[in-house]
Amino acid sequence: MTNEPSPEALLPLPPVTFHILVALADGDRHGYAIIQDVAARTDGELKIQAGTLYRSIQRMLEQGLVAEKRTRPAIGEDDERRRYYRITAFGRAVAQAEARRLTQMVKLARACGLVPGKA
Amino acid sequence: MRPSWPFRALLRLYPASFRREYGDELWRVFVARRADGGGAALWLSTIADTMYNAARVHADILRQDLRYAVRMLRRAPGFTATVMLVAALGIGANAAAFSLTDYVLLRPLPFADAGRLVVLWQSQASQPTLRHEVSAANWRDWKSATTSFDGMAAAWTVSANLVGQGEPERLDGTAVSADLLPLLGVQPARGRTFTADDDRAGAPGTVLLSWSLWQSAFAGDESVLGHKVTLDGEPYVVIGVMPPSFAYPSRESQFWRPLRLDNDAFQDRTDFRLRVVAKLKRGVSLARARAELDVVSENLERAHPKENEGVRVLARFMRDEVSQQSRLLVLALLGAAACVLLIACLNLANLLLARALVRRRELALRAALGAGPERLVRQMVTESLLLALGGGVLGVLLAMAALPALTRLVPAELPIAATPEMDLRVLGVAALVTVLAALAFGVVPALRACRNLDAEGLREGARAGIGSRRARLVRAVVVVEICASLVLLVSSGLLLRTLSRLQARDPGFRAAGVMTMRTWLPWPKYERTADRAQFYDRVLGRARALPGVSSAAYISFLPMAFGGGIWPVELPGRVPAKGEQQTVSMRFVTPQLFATLGIPLGAGRDVGEGDGDAQPKVAVVSESFAQKYWPGQSALGKRFKVAFADREVVGVVGDIRVRGLERTSEPQVYLPYKQVPDGWLMFYPPKDLVVRASVDPLSLVPALREVIREIDPEQPISNVRPLADIVDAQMAPRRVQLHVIGTFALLAFALAAIGIYGLLSFAVSNRAQEIGVRMALGATPRSIVGLVLKEGLVLAAVGAVVGLGGAYAAGQGLRALLVGVAATDAATFAAALALVLAMAIVGAALPAWRASRVDPATVIRSD
């Protein structure tokens, strides 16, 4: 891995990447749990496909946004061969930066009346 | 729980590394989804998801590998440049050879339904391969009596003086029947083509221009349609311009005009002048058409037993009008190019293998970091694909640059333009060759290098993997290289010997110092023989007076420039044997022709000014003619009949090779220029001026042009060239082919020498220790040199023995191209073998020298 890049260097994030980071921000999850979590948060709007998920995860691992969890979750909670992923500090920083960027965009849109609400 | 087999099959779309990492996870997600419900729809979405994402993962890896490969290659610019250059030579040679082959032999001719076009010739029942042009009457009768064809059109080659458009010009053109262009399905680029009304006897003259004539004489002027031009004194209106790709019947044709045959033209069935093209009806086979033509021609023979005696029809697909020789010229080139590619790939494989072994430490490191062997192989193959791609692009550029040089190999008998084009087909083949080459020289080294990486790679680094197996592989490669270069050396040697044999042949005349130019006197202006004689006399009188000129004359056609003009002769009391051709090559000439061309006068006299139309008809014949008909006697005073008159032999001259150095020529008969019958034999009056000079022949051109302009300012001059050029030109296709194949042979030779050198240097550096021990034990440097040289020679010997078989086969394949040289010519084979031996010695010399300089103390201590 190269020396620490700044979180902004990865912006804008692909939507799927952002959703995965958001899903992992709450707690560590395995693949299918991520898919379900994203679907729940978006009211079923976004159903990430398995291939897309793992392709994204592979890249996020390389970028250092997430890490594979070595320790198992609470005993009996799940199948122990499953791979669990957790968000890294860097991943959290990137997600925050992306959220800031998006907020900024919404503010801009509001300022010219594209979005209903207070200016 | 293992994934079900359909799912496993689907997973195979992913790269192995991704599959290993996430395959089970993907299966678990699938199982969970299935539990949530979703049958066929789940499968469908999974398939779509897998295909999309697998492609993306592959693309990601490719991008990574390419980035890595570019970095690696930039770090080794010398290696990269060498590989690309060698690949470019192999790919370029094949791209050029293929585009020529495709153009000449494979692709359909540029006409509508070209696959149904056939060419019809008159042949003889006794000689079915004879190809004569067709008489107008026979054409008409074939056309009306057959049902196999959609149409049967005719054309004949004409030539005319174009006046009134800048400098007067002599142009070759074609008179065509009105249905010819529609039959070929060709549209004009401007204007219209001929209608039946244009093609009636007595119709006003209409003419179509070739694209190049339109450009050169009319500067591409769009208002050319309706423009009036004068061809041989007759008025014509330009009605259209043909596209640049149109070249019927050959690329020589500059204009087309209607045939406009009158009734007289159909009277004489022995006036063979038309080229006939027909289009088979859909679904009718050539065999069926031939059967029908046989019946038709037998019926015609019964109706006209005298004129049509034994006359049959030779029908062939237009595509097949390529002579065996032209075909072989092109195919030999393709074979040679394939040899070069083979050798190039073998050398590159060796080079990459050596480099891969040097890189084992790096590879082992990546393997230790978790890259699977298939991932490393993939990386290396990507690298070689990148190298081949660079070579391919470079190769295509080389081929494009080389193509114009190959135009001499495009046979003139095909109705196609002279220069093949690089099109998508050729580029596609080049791309295919590139990929195949990359796989050929990339995969084996990659597999070799990535084997057993974890076991020894890190520990032994660069020294690892130098085993006897690799040496065996490299030895085999070098042996194949030697084989291929021997085949090419023998092939080019045989062609070289043929060329030198042909060039050593005596043409029968002396071309050096002779300048030639053509003044084709137009009719009706020069219809009368006396008018022409006056023109010749004035031109020759002035020409002979020019400083440096020793003699000058006129002749109907220059030797070698035109092989036709063949006439039957009759001798009193002599009946030709069955199948015997009693023919001669007939020319009308002015006095001094023999002196000017350096043809020796054996007996009797030259034709003279005094041999006029009112005087007795005379002839000068060549020695072979005299020997054939009056063996052992003097021919002088003997009589025979040719060109509608009885003639007395007044002189005998040496034979010349009218048909060129390769072919046998008919005996020659020369008739006096004043004895051409008035208004007859329009094709035969003398038109080629020959001038022998003691100065550079080309320096005479301005003065000669001036002489002709003063005598007739409207008279065009064409075909201005030294006679030596004409002699040279007929050897040009051979010379081009020899140059190309010779270049290929040299390349192959150099590559094979480099191969031997590479192998032995590697072996020497590998065995430095063994050599050191030997020297410590008392071996002299001399014996070490011998040891290494021996290894090179053994390789050469094995390669030579195997290669001899290939060379023998190549020689047999080239037989039709060889003249005066046996396909198993011992001298050629010996020379090629000697070269291979020399190559082995040269390739082994430097490694041997290096081996002899090994310092035993250093190498033994270093371990």
mmCIF file of N, CA and C in Angstrom, chain A residues 30-32 35-36 47-55 57-59 61-62 68 79 81-83 85, chain B residues 1 14 17-18 20-22 25-26 28-30 32-33 36 45-46 49 52-54 56-57 60 64:
data_model
loop_
_atom_site.group_PDB
_atom_site.id
_atom_site.type_symbol
_atom_site.label_atom_id
_atom_site.label_comp_id
_atom_site.label_asym_id
_atom_site.label_seq_id
_atom_site.Cartn_x
_atom_site.Cartn_y
_atom_site.Cartn_z
ATOM 1 N N HIS A 30 -21.223 -9.318 7.428
ATOM 2 C CA HIS A 30 -20.796 -10.144 6.300
ATOM 3 C C HIS A 30 -21.546 -9.681 5.062
ATOM 4 N N GLY A 31 -21.180 -10.275 3.931
ATOM 5 C CA GLY A 31 -21.659 -9.797 2.646
ATOM 6 C C GLY A 31 -23.178 -9.670 2.546
ATOM 7 N N TYR A 32 -23.874 -10.791 2.864
ATOM 8 C CA TYR A 32 -25.321 -10.759 2.664
ATOM 9 C C TYR A 32 -25.972 -9.738 3.585
ATOM 10 N N ILE A 35 -25.850 -6.384 2.032
ATOM 11 C CA ILE A 35 -26.878 -6.238 0.992
ATOM 12 C C ILE A 35 -28.237 -5.923 1.632
ATOM 13 N N GLN A 36 -28.559 -6.689 2.671
ATOM 14 C CA GLN A 36 -29.856 -6.504 3.330
ATOM 15 C C GLN A 36 -29.940 -5.127 3.981
ATOM 16 N N LYS A 47 -30.873 -2.763 -4.461
ATOM 17 C CA LYS A 47 -30.512 -4.140 -4.123
ATOM 18 C C LYS A 47 -29.174 -4.426 -4.790
ATOM 19 N N ILE A 48 -28.116 -4.386 -3.985
ATOM 20 C CA ILE A 48 -26.794 -4.613 -4.564
ATOM 21 C C ILE A 48 -26.670 -6.075 -4.974
ATOM 22 N N GLN A 49 -26.165 -6.324 -6.173
ATOM 23 C CA GLN A 49 -25.941 -7.695 -6.625
ATOM 24 C C GLN A 49 -24.656 -8.235 -5.995
ATOM 25 N N ALA A 50 -24.626 -9.553 -5.826
ATOM 26 C CA ALA A 50 -23.488 -10.162 -5.124
ATOM 27 C C ALA A 50 -22.167 -9.852 -5.821
ATOM 28 N N GLY A 51 -22.155 -9.974 -7.150
ATOM 29 C CA GLY A 51 -20.909 -9.726 -7.888
ATOM 30 C C GLY A 51 -20.429 -8.301 -7.692
ATOM 31 N N THR A 52 -21.397 -7.371 -7.781
ATOM 32 C CA THR A 52 -21.052 -5.964 -7.602
ATOM 33 C C THR A 52 -20.480 -5.734 -6.205
ATOM 34 N N LEU A 53 -21.132 -6.385 -5.226
ATOM 35 C CA LEU A 53 -20.694 -6.212 -3.845
ATOM 36 C C LEU A 53 -19.240 -6.645 -3.672
ATOM 37 N N TYR A 54 -18.930 -7.855 -4.128
ATOM 38 C CA TYR A 54 -17.583 -8.356 -3.846
ATOM 39 C C TYR A 54 -16.524 -7.698 -4.711
ATOM 40 N N ARG A 55 -16.940 -7.269 -5.898
ATOM 41 C CA ARG A 55 -15.982 -6.521 -6.707
ATOM 42 C C ARG A 55 -15.656 -5.200 -6.001
ATOM 43 N N ILE A 57 -15.961 -4.657 -2.768
ATOM 44 C CA ILE A 57 -15.212 -4.951 -1.542
ATOM 45 C C ILE A 57 -13.744 -5.207 -1.862
ATOM 46 N N GLN A 58 -13.508 -5.935 -2.975
ATOM 47 C CA GLN A 58 -12.111 -6.188 -3.334
ATOM 48 C C GLN A 58 -11.349 -4.874 -3.521
ATOM 49 N N ARG A 59 -11.991 -3.942 -4.200
ATOM 50 C CA ARG A 59 -11.312 -2.677 -4.434
ATOM 51 C C ARG A 59 -11.172 -1.885 -3.139
ATOM 52 N N LEU A 61 -10.905 -3.048 -0.192
ATOM 53 C CA LEU A 61 -9.824 -3.643 0.599
ATOM 54 C C LEU A 61 -8.479 -3.089 0.137
ATOM 55 N N GLU A 62 -8.321 -3.040 -1.197
ATOM 56 C CA GLU A 62 -7.060 -2.525 -1.740
ATOM 57 C C GLU A 62 -6.856 -1.068 -1.367
ATOM 58 N N GLU A 68 -10.863 -6.992 6.434
ATOM 59 C CA GLU A 68 -11.546 -8.233 6.761
ATOM 60 C C GLU A 68 -11.366 -8.447 8.250
ATOM 61 N N ASP A 79 -22.496 -18.331 11.220
ATOM 62 C CA ASP A 79 -21.628 -19.336 10.607
ATOM 63 C C ASP A 79 -20.179 -18.851 10.693
ATOM 64 N N ARG A 81 -17.461 -19.662 9.216
ATOM 65 C CA ARG A 81 -16.582 -19.545 8.059
ATOM 66 C C ARG A 81 -16.810 -18.249 7.293
ATOM 67 N N ARG A 82 -17.865 -17.554 7.657
ATOM 68 C CA ARG A 82 -18.196 -16.348 6.891
ATOM 69 C C ARG A 82 -17.153 -15.271 7.074
ATOM 70 N N ARG A 83 -17.023 -14.451 6.031
ATOM 71 C CA ARG A 83 -16.081 -13.340 6.131
ATOM 72 C C ARG A 83 -16.822 -12.110 6.591
ATOM 73 N N TYR A 85 -16.631 -7.963 7.488
ATOM 74 C CA TYR A 85 -15.876 -6.772 7.122
ATOM 75 C C TYR A 85 -16.141 -5.662 8.116
ATOM 76 N N MET B 1 -20.904 -26.222 2.611
ATOM 77 C CA MET B 1 -21.735 -26.594 1.455
ATOM 78 C C MET B 1 -21.096 -26.058 0.167
ATOM 79 N N TYR B 14 -15.294 -15.598 -13.669
ATOM 80 C CA TYR B 14 -14.399 -14.702 -12.934
ATOM 81 C C TYR B 14 -12.958 -15.172 -13.089
ATOM 82 N N SER B 17 -8.230 -15.836 -9.410
ATOM 83 C CA SER B 17 -7.880 -15.227 -8.124
ATOM 84 C C SER B 17 -9.137 -14.719 -7.418
ATOM 85 N N PHE B 18 -10.006 -14.078 -8.166
ATOM 86 C CA PHE B 18 -11.241 -13.545 -7.592
ATOM 87 C C PHE B 18 -12.146 -14.688 -7.148
ATOM 88 N N ARG B 20 -11.310 -17.709 -6.245
ATOM 89 C CA ARG B 20 -10.819 -18.357 -5.036
ATOM 90 C C ARG B 20 -11.180 -17.550 -3.801
ATOM 91 N N GLU B 21 -11.047 -16.241 -3.964
ATOM 92 C CA GLU B 21 -11.259 -15.359 -2.818
ATOM 93 C C GLU B 21 -12.740 -15.272 -2.448
ATOM 94 N N TYR B 22 -13.587 -15.094 -3.422
ATOM 95 C CA TYR B 22 -14.977 -14.743 -3.115
ATOM 96 C C TYR B 22 -16.005 -15.762 -3.588
ATOM 97 N N GLU B 25 -18.275 -17.019 -0.874
ATOM 98 C CA GLU B 25 -19.116 -15.928 -0.370
ATOM 99 C C GLU B 25 -20.278 -15.665 -1.324
ATOM 100 N N LEU B 26 -19.936 -15.643 -2.622
ATOM 101 C CA LEU B 26 -20.987 -15.395 -3.612
ATOM 102 C C LEU B 26 -22.048 -16.474 -3.517
ATOM 103 N N ARG B 28 -22.833 -18.205 -0.875
ATOM 104 C CA ARG B 28 -23.632 -18.031 0.348
ATOM 105 C C ARG B 28 -24.713 -16.975 0.141
ATOM 106 N N VAL B 29 -24.332 -15.870 -0.504
ATOM 107 C CA VAL B 29 -25.328 -14.831 -0.772
ATOM 108 C C VAL B 29 -26.447 -15.413 -1.626
ATOM 109 N N PHE B 30 -26.051 -16.214 -2.598
ATOM 110 C CA PHE B 30 -27.039 -16.823 -3.487
ATOM 111 C C PHE B 30 -27.992 -17.717 -2.700
ATOM 112 N N ALA B 32 -28.685 -17.607 0.491
ATOM 113 C CA ALA B 32 -29.533 -16.800 1.367
ATOM 114 C C ALA B 32 -30.688 -16.203 0.568
ATOM 115 N N ARG B 33 -30.386 -15.725 -0.621
ATOM 116 C CA ARG B 33 -31.426 -15.122 -1.460
ATOM 117 C C ARG B 33 -32.458 -16.152 -1.868
ATOM 118 N N ASP B 36 -34.850 -16.678 0.675
ATOM 119 C CA ASP B 36 -35.833 -15.596 0.758
ATOM 120 C C ASP B 36 -36.859 -15.668 -0.364
ATOM 121 N N SER B 45 -31.009 -12.893 -12.686
ATOM 122 C CA SER B 45 -30.294 -11.701 -12.221
ATOM 123 C C SER B 45 -28.865 -12.077 -11.825
ATOM 124 N N THR B 46 -28.669 -13.312 -11.310
ATOM 125 C CA THR B 46 -27.319 -13.736 -10.947
ATOM 126 C C THR B 46 -26.436 -13.866 -12.186
ATOM 127 N N ASP B 49 -25.624 -10.410 -13.398
ATOM 128 C CA ASP B 49 -24.674 -9.814 -12.452
ATOM 129 C C ASP B 49 -23.277 -10.390 -12.653
ATOM 130 N N TYR B 52 -21.628 -9.252 -16.012
ATOM 131 C CA TYR B 52 -21.205 -7.853 -15.972
ATOM 132 C C TYR B 52 -19.970 -7.694 -15.087
ATOM 133 N N ASN B 53 -20.068 -8.242 -13.872
ATOM 134 C CA ASN B 53 -18.979 -7.991 -12.935
ATOM 135 C C ASN B 53 -17.707 -8.770 -13.279
ATOM 136 N N ALA B 54 -17.883 -9.966 -13.867
ATOM 137 C CA ALA B 54 -16.693 -10.711 -14.274
ATOM 138 C C ALA B 54 -15.916 -9.912 -15.313
ATOM 139 N N ARG B 56 -15.917 -6.740 -15.630
ATOM 140 C CA ARG B 56 -15.282 -5.603 -14.970
ATOM 141 C C ARG B 56 -14.019 -6.030 -14.212
ATOM 142 N N VAL B 57 -14.103 -7.188 -13.543
ATOM 143 C CA VAL B 57 -12.928 -7.645 -12.791
ATOM 144 C C VAL B 57 -11.777 -7.940 -13.748
ATOM 145 N N ASP B 60 -10.328 -4.770 -14.813
ATOM 146 C CA ASP B 60 -9.484 -4.188 -13.761
ATOM 147 C C ASP B 60 -8.105 -4.826 -13.761
ATOM 148 N N GLN B 64 -4.457 -3.194 -14.502
ATOM 149 C CA GLN B 64 -3.318 -3.326 -13.587
ATOM 150 C C GLN B 64 -2.102 -3.922 -14.294
#
